[in-house]
PDB file of C-alpha atoms in Angstrom:
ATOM      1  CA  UNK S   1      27.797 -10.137 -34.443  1.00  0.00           C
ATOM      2  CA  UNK S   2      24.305 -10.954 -35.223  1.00  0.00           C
ATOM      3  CA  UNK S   3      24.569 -13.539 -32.196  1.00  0.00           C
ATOM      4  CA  UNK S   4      25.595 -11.090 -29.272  1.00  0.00           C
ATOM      5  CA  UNK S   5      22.628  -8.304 -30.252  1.00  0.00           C
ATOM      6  CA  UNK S   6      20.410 -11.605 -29.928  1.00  0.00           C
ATOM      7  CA  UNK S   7      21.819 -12.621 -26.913  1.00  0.00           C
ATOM      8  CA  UNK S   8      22.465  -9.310 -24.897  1.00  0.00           C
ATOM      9  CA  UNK S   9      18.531  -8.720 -24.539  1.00  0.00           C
ATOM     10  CA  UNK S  10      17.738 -12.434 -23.241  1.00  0.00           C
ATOM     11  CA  UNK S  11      20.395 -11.531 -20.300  1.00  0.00           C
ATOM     12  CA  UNK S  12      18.608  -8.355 -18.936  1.00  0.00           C
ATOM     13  CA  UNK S  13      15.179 -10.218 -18.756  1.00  0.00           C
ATOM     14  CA  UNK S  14      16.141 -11.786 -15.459  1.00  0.00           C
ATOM     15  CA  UNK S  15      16.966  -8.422 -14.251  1.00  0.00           C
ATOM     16  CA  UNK S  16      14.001  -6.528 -14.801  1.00  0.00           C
ATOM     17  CA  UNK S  17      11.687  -9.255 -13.799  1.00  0.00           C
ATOM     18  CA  UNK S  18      13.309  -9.009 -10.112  1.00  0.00           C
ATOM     19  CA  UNK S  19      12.067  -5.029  -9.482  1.00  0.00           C
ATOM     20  CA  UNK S  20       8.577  -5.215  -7.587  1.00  0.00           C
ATOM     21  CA  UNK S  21       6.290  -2.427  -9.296  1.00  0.00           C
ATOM     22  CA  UNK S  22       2.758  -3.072  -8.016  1.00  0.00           C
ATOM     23  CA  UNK S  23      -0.401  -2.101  -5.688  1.00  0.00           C
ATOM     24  CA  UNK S  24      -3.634  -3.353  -4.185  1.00  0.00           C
ATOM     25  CA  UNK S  25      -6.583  -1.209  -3.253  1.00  0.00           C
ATOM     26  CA  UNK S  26      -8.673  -0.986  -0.057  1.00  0.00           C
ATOM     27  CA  UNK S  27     -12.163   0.103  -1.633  1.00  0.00           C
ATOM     28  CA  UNK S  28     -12.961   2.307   1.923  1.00  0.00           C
ATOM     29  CA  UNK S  29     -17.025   2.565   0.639  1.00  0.00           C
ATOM     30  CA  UNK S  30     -17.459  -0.752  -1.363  1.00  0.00           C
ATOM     31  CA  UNK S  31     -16.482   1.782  -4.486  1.00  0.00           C
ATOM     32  CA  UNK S  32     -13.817   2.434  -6.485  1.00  0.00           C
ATOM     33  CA  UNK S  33     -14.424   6.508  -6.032  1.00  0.00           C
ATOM     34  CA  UNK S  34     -13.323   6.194  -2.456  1.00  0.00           C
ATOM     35  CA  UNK S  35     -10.321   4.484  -1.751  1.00  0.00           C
ATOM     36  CA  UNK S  36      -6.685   3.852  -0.577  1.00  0.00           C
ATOM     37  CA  UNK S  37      -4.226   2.741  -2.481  1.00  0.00           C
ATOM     38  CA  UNK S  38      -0.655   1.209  -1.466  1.00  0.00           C
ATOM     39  CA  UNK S  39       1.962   1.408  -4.353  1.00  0.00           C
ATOM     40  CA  UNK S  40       5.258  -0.474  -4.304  1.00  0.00           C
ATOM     41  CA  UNK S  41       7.840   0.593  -6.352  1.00  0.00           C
ATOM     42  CA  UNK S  42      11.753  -0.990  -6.417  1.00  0.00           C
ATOM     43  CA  UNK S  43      13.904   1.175  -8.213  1.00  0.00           C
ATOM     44  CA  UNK S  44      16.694  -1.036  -8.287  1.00  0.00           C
ATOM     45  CA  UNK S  45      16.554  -4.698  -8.685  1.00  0.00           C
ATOM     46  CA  UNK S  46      19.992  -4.908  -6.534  1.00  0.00           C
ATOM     47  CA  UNK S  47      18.573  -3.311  -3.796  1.00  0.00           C
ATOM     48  CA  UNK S  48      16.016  -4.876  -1.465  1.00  0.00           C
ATOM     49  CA  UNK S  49      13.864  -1.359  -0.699  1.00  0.00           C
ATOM     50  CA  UNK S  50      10.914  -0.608  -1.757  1.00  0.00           C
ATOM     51  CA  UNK S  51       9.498   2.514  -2.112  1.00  0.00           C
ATOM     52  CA  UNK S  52       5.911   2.670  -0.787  1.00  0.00           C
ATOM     53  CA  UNK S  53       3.276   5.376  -1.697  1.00  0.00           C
ATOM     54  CA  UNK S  54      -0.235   5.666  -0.450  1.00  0.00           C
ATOM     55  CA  UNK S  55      -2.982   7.213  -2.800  1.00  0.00           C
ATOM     56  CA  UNK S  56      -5.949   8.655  -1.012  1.00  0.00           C
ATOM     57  CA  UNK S  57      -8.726   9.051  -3.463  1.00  0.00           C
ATOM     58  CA  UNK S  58     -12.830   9.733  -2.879  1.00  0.00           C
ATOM     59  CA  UNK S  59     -13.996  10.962  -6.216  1.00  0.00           C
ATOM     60  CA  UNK S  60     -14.670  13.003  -8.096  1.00  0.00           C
ATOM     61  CA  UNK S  61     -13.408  15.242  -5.198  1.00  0.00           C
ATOM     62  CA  UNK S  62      -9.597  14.472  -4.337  1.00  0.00           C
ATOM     63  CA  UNK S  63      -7.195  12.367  -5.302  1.00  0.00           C
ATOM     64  CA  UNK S  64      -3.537  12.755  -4.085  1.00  0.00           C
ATOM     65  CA  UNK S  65      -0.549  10.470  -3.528  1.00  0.00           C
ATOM     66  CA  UNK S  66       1.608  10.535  -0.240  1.00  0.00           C
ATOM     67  CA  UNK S  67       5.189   9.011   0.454  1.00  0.00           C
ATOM     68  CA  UNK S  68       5.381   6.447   3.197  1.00  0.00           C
ATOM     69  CA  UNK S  69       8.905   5.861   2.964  1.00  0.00           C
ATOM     70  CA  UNK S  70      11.143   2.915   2.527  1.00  0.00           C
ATOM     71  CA  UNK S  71      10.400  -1.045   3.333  1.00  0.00           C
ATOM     72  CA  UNK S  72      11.032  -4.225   1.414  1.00  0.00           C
ATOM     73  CA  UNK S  73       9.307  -6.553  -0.484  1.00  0.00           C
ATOM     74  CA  UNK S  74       7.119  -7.988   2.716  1.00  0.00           C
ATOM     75  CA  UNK S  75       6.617  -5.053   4.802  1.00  0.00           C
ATOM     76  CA  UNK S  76       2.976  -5.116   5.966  1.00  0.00           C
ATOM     77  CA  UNK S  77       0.994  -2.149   5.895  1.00  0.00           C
ATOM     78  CA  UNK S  78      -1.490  -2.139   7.770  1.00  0.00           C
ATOM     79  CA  UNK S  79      -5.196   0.115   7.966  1.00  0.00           C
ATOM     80  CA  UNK S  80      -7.325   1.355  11.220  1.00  0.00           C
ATOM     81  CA  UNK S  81     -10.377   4.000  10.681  1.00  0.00           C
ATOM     82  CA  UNK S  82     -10.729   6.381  14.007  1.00  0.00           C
ATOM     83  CA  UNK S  83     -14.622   7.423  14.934  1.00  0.00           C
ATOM     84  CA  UNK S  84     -13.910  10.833  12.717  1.00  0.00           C
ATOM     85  CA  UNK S  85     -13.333   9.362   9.791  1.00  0.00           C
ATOM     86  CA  UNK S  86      -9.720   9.459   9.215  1.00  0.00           C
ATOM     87  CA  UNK S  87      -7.451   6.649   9.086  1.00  0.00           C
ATOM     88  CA  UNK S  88      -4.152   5.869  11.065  1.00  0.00           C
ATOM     89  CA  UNK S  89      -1.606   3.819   8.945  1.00  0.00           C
ATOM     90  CA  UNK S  90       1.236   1.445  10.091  1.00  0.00           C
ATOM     91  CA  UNK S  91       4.080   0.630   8.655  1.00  0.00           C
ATOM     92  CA  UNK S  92       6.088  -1.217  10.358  1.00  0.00           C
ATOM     93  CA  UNK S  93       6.763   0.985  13.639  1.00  0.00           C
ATOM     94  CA  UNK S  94       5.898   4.000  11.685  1.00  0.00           C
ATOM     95  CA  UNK S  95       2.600   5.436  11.600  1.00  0.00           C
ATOM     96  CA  UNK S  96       0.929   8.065   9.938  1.00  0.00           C
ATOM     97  CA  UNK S  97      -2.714  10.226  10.018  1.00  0.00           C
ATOM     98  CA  UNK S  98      -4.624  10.750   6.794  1.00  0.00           C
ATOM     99  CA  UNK S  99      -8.223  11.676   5.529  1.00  0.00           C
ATOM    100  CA  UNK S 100     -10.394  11.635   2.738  1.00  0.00           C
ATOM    101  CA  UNK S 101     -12.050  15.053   2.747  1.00  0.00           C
ATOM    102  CA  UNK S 102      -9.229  17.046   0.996  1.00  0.00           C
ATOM    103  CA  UNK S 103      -6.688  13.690   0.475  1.00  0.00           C
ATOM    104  CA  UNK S 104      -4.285  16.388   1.410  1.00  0.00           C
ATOM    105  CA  UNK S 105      -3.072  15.102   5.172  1.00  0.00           C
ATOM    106  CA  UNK S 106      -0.606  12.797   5.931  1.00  0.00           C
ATOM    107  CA  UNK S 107       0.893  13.360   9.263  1.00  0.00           C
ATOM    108  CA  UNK S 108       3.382  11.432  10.640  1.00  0.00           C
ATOM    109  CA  UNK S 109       2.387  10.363  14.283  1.00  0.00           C
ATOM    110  CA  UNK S 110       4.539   9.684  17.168  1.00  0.00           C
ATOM    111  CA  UNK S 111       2.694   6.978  19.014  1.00  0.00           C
ATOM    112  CA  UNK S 112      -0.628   5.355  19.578  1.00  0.00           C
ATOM    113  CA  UNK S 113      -3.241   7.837  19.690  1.00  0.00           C
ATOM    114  CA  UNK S 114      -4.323   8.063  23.530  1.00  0.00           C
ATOM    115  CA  UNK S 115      -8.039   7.114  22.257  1.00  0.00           C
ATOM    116  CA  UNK S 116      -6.966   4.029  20.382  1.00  0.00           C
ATOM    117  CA  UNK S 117      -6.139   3.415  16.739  1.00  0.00           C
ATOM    118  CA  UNK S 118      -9.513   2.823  16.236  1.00  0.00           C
ATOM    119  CA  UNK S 119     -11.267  -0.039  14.462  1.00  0.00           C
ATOM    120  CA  UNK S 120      -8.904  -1.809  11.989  1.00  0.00           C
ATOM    121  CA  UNK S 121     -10.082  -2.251   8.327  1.00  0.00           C
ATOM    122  CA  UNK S 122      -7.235  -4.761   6.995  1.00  0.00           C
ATOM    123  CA  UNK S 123      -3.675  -4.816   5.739  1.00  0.00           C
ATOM    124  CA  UNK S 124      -2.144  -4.528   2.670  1.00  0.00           C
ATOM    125  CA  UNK S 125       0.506  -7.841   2.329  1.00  0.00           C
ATOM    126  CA  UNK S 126       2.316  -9.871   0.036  1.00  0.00           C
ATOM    127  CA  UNK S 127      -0.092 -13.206  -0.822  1.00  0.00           C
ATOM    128  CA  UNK S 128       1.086 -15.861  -3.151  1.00  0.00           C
ATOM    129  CA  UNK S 129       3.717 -12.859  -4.667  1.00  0.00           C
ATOM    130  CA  UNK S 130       0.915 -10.887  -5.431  1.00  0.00           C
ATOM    131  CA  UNK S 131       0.009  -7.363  -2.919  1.00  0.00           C
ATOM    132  CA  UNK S 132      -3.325  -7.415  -1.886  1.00  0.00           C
ATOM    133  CA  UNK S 133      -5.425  -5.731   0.717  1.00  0.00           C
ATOM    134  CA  UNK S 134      -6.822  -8.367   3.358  1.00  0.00           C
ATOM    135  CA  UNK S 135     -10.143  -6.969   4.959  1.00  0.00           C
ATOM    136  CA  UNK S 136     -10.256  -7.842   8.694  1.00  0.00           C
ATOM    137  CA  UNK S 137     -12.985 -10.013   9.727  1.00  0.00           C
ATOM    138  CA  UNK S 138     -15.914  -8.860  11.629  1.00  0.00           C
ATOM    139  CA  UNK S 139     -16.881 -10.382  14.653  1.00  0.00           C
ATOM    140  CA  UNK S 140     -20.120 -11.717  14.170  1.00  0.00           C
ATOM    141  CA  UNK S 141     -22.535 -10.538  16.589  1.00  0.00           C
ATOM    142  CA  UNK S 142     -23.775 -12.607  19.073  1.00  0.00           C
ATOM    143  CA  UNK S 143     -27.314 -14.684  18.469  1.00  0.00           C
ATOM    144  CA  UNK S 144     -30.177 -13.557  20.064  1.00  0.00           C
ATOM    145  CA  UNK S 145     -31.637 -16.238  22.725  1.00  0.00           C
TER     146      UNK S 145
END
């Protein structure tokens, strides 16, 4: 007896180390009062989707957490900043419209806005199993002659 209640928790380790639970942070200002936030969350370790939630936060103001929807472990997410202000997000094909002044839009868009999607700040990916948020680089500005 002693044997089996030693062995039965050993057998569920490999199946709770298989459920992704994590996020990586996009720090919009260079601080961690204004921010986005993509969390992953797998509720089932049999199943390959992944629940993905965006926190908007600029504090001490707002703070509030929106549902994206469904992906998997690799979907890319990624995160563009139109001349207002507010940011367009893409997942996938989807693609939604959120802002920092209330955190209390999220809008799910159509299509490409007909002025652009504006500049893009980065993507949130899988890296070495870990999520991060990958700024995108700058052009450098030309040198003056």
């Amino acid at each position: 007896m002693r044997l089996r209640h030693l062995l039965l928790p050993l057998l569920a380790v490999p199946l709770l180390t298989a459920c992704v639970n994590d996020g990586a942070t996009y720090e919009i200002d260079n601080t961690r009062e204004h921010v986005l936030s993509l969390i992953r969350e797998q509720p089932y370790f049999w199943d390959s989707k992944v629940n993905l939630y965006l926190v908007v936060s600029r504090m001490p103001a707002c703070m509030r957490r929106h549902n994206l929807g469904a992906g998997t472990d690799k979907t890319k997410v990624e995160v563009y900043q139109v001349p207002s202000g507010a940011f367009i997000i893409k997942v996938g094909k989807k693609m939604f419209a959120t802002e920092t002044q209330t955190c209390e839009s999220l809008a799910k868009m159509d299509g490409e806005p007909a002025e652009g999607m504006g500049q893009m700040m980065g993507t949130f990916r899988v890296k070495k199993g870990q999520l991060v948020f990958v700024k995108e680089e700058k052009e450098a500005a030309p040198a003056e002659e």
